[in-house]
Coordinates of C-alpha atoms in Angstrom, one line a residue:
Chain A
X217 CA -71.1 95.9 106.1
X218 CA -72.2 98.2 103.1
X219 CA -71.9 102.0 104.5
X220 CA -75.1 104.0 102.7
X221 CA -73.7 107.9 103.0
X222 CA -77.0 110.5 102.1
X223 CA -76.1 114.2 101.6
X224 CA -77.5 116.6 102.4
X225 CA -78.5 115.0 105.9
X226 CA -81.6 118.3 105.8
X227 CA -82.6 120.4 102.9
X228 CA -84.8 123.9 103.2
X229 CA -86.9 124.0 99.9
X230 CA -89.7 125.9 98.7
X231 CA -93.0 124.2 96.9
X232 CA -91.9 124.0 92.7
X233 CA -88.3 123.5 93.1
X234 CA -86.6 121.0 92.1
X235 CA -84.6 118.8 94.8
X236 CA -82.1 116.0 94.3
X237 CA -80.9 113.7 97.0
X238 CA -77.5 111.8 96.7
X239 CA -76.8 108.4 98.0
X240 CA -73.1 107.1 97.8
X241 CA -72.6 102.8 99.0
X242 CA -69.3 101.9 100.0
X243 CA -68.9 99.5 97.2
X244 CA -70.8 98.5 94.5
X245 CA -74.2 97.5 95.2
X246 CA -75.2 97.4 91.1
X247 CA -78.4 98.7 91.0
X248 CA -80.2 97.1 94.1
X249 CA -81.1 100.6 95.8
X250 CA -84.5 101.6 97.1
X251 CA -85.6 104.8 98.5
X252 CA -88.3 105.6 101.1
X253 CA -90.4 108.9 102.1
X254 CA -91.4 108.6 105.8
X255 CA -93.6 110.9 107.3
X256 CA -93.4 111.7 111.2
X257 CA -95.3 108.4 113.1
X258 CA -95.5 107.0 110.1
X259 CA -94.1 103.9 108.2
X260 CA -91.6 104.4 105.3
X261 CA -93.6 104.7 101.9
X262 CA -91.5 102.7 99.5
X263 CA -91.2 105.4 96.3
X264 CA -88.0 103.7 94.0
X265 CA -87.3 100.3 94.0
X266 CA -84.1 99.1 92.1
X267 CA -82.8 102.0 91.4
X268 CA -84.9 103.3 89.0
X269 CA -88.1 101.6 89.0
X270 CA -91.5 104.0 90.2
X271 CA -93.7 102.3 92.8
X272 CA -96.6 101.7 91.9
X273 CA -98.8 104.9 92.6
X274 CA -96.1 107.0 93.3
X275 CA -96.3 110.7 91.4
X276 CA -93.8 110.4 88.2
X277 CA -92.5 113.6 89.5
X278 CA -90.2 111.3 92.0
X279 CA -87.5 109.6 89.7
X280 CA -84.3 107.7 90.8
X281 CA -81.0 106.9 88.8
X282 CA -77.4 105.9 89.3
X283 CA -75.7 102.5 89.7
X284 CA -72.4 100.7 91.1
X285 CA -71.9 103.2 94.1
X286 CA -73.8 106.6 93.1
X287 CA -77.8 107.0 93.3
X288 CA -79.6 109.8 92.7
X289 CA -83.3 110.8 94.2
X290 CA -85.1 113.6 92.4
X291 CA -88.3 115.4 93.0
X292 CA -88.7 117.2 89.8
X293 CA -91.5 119.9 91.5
X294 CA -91.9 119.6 95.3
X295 CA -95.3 119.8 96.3
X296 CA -96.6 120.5 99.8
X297 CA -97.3 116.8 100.6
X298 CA -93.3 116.2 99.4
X299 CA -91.8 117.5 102.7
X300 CA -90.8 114.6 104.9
X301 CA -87.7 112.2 105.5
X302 CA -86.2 110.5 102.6
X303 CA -83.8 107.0 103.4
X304 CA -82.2 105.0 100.8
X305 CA -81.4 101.1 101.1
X306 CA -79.4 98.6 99.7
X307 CA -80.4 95.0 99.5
X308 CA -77.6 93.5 97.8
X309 CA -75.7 92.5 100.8
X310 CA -76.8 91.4 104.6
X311 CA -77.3 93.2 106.7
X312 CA -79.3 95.7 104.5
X313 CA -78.2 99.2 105.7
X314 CA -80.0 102.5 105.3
X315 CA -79.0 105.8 104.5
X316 CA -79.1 107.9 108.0
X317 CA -81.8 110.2 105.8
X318 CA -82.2 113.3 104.2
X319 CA -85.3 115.8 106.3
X320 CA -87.1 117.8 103.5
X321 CA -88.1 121.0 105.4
X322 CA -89.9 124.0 104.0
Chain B
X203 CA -105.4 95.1 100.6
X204 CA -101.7 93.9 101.6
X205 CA -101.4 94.6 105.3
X206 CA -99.0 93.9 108.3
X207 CA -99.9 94.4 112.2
X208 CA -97.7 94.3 114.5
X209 CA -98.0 93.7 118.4
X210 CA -96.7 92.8 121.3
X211 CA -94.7 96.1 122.2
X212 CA -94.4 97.8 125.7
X213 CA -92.5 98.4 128.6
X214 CA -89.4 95.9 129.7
X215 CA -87.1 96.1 132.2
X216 CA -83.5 95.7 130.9
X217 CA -82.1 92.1 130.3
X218 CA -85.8 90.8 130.1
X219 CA -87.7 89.5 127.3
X220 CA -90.5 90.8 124.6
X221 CA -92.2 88.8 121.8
X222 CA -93.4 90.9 118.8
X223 CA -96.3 89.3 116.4
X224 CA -97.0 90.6 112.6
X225 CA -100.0 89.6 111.4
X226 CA -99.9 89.3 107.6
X227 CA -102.9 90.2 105.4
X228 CA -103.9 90.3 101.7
X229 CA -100.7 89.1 100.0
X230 CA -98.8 85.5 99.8
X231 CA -97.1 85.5 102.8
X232 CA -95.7 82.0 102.9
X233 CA -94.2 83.0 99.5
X234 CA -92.3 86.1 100.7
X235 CA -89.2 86.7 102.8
X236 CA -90.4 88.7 106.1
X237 CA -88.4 91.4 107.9
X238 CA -88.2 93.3 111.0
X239 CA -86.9 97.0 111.0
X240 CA -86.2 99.3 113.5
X241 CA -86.5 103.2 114.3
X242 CA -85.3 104.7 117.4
X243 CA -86.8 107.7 118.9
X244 CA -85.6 110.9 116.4
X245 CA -82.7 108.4 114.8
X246 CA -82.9 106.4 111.3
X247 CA -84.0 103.1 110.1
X248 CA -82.0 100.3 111.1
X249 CA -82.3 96.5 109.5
X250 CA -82.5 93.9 112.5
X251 CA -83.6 90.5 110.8
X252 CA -85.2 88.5 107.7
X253 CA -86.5 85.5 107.5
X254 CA -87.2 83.3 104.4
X255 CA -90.7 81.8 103.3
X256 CA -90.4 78.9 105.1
X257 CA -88.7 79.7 108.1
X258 CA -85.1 77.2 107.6
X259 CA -83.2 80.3 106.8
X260 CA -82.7 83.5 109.3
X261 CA -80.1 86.4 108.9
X262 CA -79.5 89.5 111.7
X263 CA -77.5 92.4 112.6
X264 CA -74.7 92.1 114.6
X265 CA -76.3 93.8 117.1
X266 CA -78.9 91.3 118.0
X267 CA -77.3 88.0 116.7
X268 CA -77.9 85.7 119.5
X269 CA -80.4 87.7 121.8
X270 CA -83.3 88.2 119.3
X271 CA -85.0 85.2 117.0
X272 CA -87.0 86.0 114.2
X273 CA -90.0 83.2 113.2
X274 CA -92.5 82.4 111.3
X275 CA -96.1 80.7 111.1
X276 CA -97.4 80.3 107.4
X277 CA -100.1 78.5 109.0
X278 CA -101.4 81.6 110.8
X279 CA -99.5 84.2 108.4
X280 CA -98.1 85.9 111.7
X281 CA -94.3 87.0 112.0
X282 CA -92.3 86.8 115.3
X283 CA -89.4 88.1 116.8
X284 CA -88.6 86.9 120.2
X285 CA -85.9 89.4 121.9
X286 CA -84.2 88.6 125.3
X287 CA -81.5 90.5 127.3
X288 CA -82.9 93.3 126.2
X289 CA -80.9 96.9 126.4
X290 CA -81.9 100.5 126.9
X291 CA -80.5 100.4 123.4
X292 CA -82.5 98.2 121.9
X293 CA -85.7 101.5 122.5
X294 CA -87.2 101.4 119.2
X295 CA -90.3 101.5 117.0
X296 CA -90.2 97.9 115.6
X297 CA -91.9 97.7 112.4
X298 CA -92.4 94.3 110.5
X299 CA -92.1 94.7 106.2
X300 CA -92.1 92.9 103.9
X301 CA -89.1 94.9 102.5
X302 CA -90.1 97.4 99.5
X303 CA -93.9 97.8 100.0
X304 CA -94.9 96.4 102.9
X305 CA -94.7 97.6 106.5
X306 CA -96.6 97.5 109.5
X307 CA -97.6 100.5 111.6
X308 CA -94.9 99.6 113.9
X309 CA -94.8 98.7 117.9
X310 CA -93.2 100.6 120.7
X311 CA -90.6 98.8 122.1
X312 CA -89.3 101.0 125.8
X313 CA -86.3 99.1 127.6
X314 CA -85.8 101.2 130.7
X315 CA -86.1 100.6 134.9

């Protein structure tokens, strides 16, 4: 199985900063990466799809790069609707694993 | 709108039995791999089974293969998963996705005496 590694596993930020989340796969997964935002009681909100590609709706101040092993997830201005649970996800092998997730905290 | 219910959660005693339902809404679903998910109480999301879009091909973690079965009915656009020998472990939220964009509101699932 593909190991997904996050870090930090929680991050204290304040509203404007900037915030990057790291996602490391324990081999190349090329670019098929997706990250989620999930709120508590809620469903994950899908925000990047292959790597780098914005979901549809979702503020351009979210952005996600990297490829091969090493993704990024950066929030270029946290706003007070940012601060939630962030989990990235690789779909290039079964069974699709998941970061264990990165809590957002003010 | 594209939208997934799920049901068929509750309270199971362990090594009994459970059938979820997704209903699908608002998007091609006989055209669409369908997934379950799962979310433990405080813990992460973890992948339990897909299904392709017409139901001959089924992949799952090792954790389930062989208790839970994952199905489909394009017919009625609704999404199963039929889980026996159930485990305390197996305590989750069990949502239903369409992986990317999709999900359901997830159903409790509660495996306890």
């Amino acid at each position: 199985d593909i190991q997904m590694t996050q870090s930090p596993s929680s991050l204290s930020a304040s509203v404007g900063d900037r915030v990057t989340v790291t996602c490391r796969a324990s081999q190349s997964i090329a670019t098929y990466l997706n990250w989620y935002q999930q709120k508590p009681g809620k469903a994950p909100k899908l925000l990047i799809y292959a790597a780098f590609h914005l979901q549809s709706g979702v503020p351009s101040r979210f952005s996600g790069s990297g490829s091969g092993t090493d993704f990024t997830l950066t929030i270029s201005s946290l706003q007070p609707d940012d601060f939630a649970t962030y989990y990235c996800q690789q779909n290039y092998n079964i069974p699709y694993t998941f970061g264990q997730g990165t809590k957002l905290e003010i | 709108e594209e939208q997934l219910v799920e049901s068929g959660g509750g309270l199971v005693q362990p090594g009994g039995s459970l059938r979820l339902s997704c209903a699908a809404s608002g998007f091609s679903f006989s055209s669409n791999w369908m997934h379950w998910v799962r979310q433990a109480p405080g813990k992460g999301l973890v992948w339990v089974s897909r299904i392709n879009n017409d139901g001959t091909t089924a992949n799952y973690a090792a954790s389930v293969r062989g208790r839970f079965t994952i199905s489909r009915d394009n017919a009625k656009n609704t999404l199963y998963l039929q889980m026996n020998s159930l485990r305390a472990e197996d305590t989750a939220v069990y949502y239903c996705a369409r992986l990317g964009a999709i999900w359901g509101q997830g159903t409790l699932v509660t495996v306890s005496s």
